[in-house]
C-alpha positions as a Python dict, from the first residue, in 0.01 Angstrom:
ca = {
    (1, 'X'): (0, 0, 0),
    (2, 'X'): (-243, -166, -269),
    (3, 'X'): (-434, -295, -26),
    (4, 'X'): (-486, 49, 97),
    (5, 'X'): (-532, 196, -263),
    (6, 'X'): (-749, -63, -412),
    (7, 'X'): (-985, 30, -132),
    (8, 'X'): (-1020, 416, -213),
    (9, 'X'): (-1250, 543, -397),
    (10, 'X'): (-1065, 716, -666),
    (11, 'X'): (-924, 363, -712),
    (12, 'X'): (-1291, 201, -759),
    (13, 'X'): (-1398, 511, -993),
    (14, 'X'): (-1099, 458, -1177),
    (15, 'X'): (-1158, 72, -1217),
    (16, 'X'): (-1500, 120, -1288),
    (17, 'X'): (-1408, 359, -1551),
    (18, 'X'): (-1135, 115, -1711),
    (19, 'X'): (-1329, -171, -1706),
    (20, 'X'): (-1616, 89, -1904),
    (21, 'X'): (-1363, 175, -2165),
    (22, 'X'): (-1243, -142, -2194),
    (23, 'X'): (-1567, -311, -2297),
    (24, 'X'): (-1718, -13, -2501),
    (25, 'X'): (-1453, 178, -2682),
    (26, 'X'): (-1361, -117, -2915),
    (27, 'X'): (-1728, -88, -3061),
    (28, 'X'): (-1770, 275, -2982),
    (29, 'X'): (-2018, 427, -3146),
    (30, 'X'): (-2241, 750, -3138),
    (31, 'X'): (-2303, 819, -2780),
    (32, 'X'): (-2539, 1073, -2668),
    (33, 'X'): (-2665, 1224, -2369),
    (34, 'X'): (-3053, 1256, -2237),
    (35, 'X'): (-3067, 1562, -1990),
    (36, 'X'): (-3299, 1553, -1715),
    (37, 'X'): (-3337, 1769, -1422),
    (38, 'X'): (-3119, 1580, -1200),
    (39, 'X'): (-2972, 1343, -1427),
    (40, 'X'): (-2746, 1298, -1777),
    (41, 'X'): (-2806, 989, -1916),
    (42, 'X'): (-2526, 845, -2138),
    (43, 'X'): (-2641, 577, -2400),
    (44, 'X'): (-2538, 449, -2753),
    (45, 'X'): (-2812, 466, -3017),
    (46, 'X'): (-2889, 87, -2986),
    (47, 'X'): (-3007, 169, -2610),
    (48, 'X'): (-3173, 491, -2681),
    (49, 'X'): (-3556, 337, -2599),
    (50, 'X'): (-3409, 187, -2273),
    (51, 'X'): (-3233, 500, -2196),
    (52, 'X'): (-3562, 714, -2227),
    (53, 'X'): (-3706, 478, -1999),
    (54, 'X'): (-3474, 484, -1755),
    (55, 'X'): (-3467, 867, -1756),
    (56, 'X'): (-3827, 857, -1687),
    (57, 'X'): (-3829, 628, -1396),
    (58, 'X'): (-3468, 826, -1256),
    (59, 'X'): (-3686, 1132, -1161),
    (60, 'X'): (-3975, 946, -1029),
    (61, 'X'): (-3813, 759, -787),
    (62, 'X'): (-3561, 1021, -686),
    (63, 'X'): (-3886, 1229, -640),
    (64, 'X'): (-4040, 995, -431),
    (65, 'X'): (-3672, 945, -225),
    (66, 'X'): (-3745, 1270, -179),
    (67, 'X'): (-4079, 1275, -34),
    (68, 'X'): (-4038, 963, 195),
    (69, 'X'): (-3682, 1055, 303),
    (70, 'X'): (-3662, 1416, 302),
    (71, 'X'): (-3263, 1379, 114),
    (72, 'X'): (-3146, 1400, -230),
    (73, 'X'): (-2848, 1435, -416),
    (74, 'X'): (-2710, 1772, -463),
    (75, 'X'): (-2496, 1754, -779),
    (76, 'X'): (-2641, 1619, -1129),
    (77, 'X'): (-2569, 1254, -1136),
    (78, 'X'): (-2427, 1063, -1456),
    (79, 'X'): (-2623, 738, -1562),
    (80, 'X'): (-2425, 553, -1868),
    (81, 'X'): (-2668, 319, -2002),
    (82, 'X'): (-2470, 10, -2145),
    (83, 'X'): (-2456, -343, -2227),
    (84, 'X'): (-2096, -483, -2170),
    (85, 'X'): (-2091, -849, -2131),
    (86, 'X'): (-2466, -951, -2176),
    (87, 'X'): (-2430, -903, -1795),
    (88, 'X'): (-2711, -804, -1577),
    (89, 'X'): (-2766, -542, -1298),
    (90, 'X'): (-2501, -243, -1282),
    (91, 'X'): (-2322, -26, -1025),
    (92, 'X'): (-2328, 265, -835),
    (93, 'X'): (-2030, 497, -727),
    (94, 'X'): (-2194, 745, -481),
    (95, 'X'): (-1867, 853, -330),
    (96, 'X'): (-1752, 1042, -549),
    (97, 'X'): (-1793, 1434, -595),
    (98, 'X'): (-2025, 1335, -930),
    (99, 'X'): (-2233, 1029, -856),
    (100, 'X'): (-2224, 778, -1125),
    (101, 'X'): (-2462, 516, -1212),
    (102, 'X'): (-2388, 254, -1498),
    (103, 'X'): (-2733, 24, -1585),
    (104, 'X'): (-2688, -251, -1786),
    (105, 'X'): (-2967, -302, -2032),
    (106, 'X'): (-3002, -691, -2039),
    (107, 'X'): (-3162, -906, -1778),
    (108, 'X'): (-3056, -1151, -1566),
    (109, 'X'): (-3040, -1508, -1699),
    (110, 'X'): (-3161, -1707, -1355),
    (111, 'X'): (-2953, -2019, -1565),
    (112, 'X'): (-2605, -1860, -1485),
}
């Protein structure tokens, strides 16, 4: 029955979501949102430049998805720009009602 739950994904949103909280409400600070056409972008004032830029480059390319693909998303996605563990990359949940996107804000280290 884990098994089985671990792989939903209600289970991955909400693991996603804990792991989230569990790195960013001990230093919580003033979050705001950036609205966009298609996007809200969550940030802390620290990322705020990054978060502007990633905005920017959200609608471009999901205008150009657009034009080469002919499919978008529907719904309004969330982005929550963050920097957990000095870790690099981010995630995606697209399988849920209201897509999510978390971007991490520092870059890989090729050392690691």
């Amino acid at each position: 029955m884990a098994v089985r739950l671990m792989n939903s994904p209600a289970a991955l949103l909400c693991a996603a979501f804990l792991l989230f909280f569990y790195t960013t409400l001990v230093r919580a600070g003033d979050w705001q949102t950036l609205h966009t056409e298609h996007f809200r972008v969550h940030y802390t004032p620290a990322q705020q430049d990054w978060a502007r830029s990633a905005a920017v480059e959200l609608e471009l390319v999901r205008t150009l998805v657009l034009q080469q693909q002919g499919r978008a998303l529907d719904s309004i996605a969330d982005v929550v720009v963050f920097d957990p563990i000095n870790g690099a990359n981010g995630f995606a949940l697209p399988s849920t009602d209201t897509p999510l996107m978390a971007l991490f804000t520092t870059p890989p280290n090729p050392i690691q």
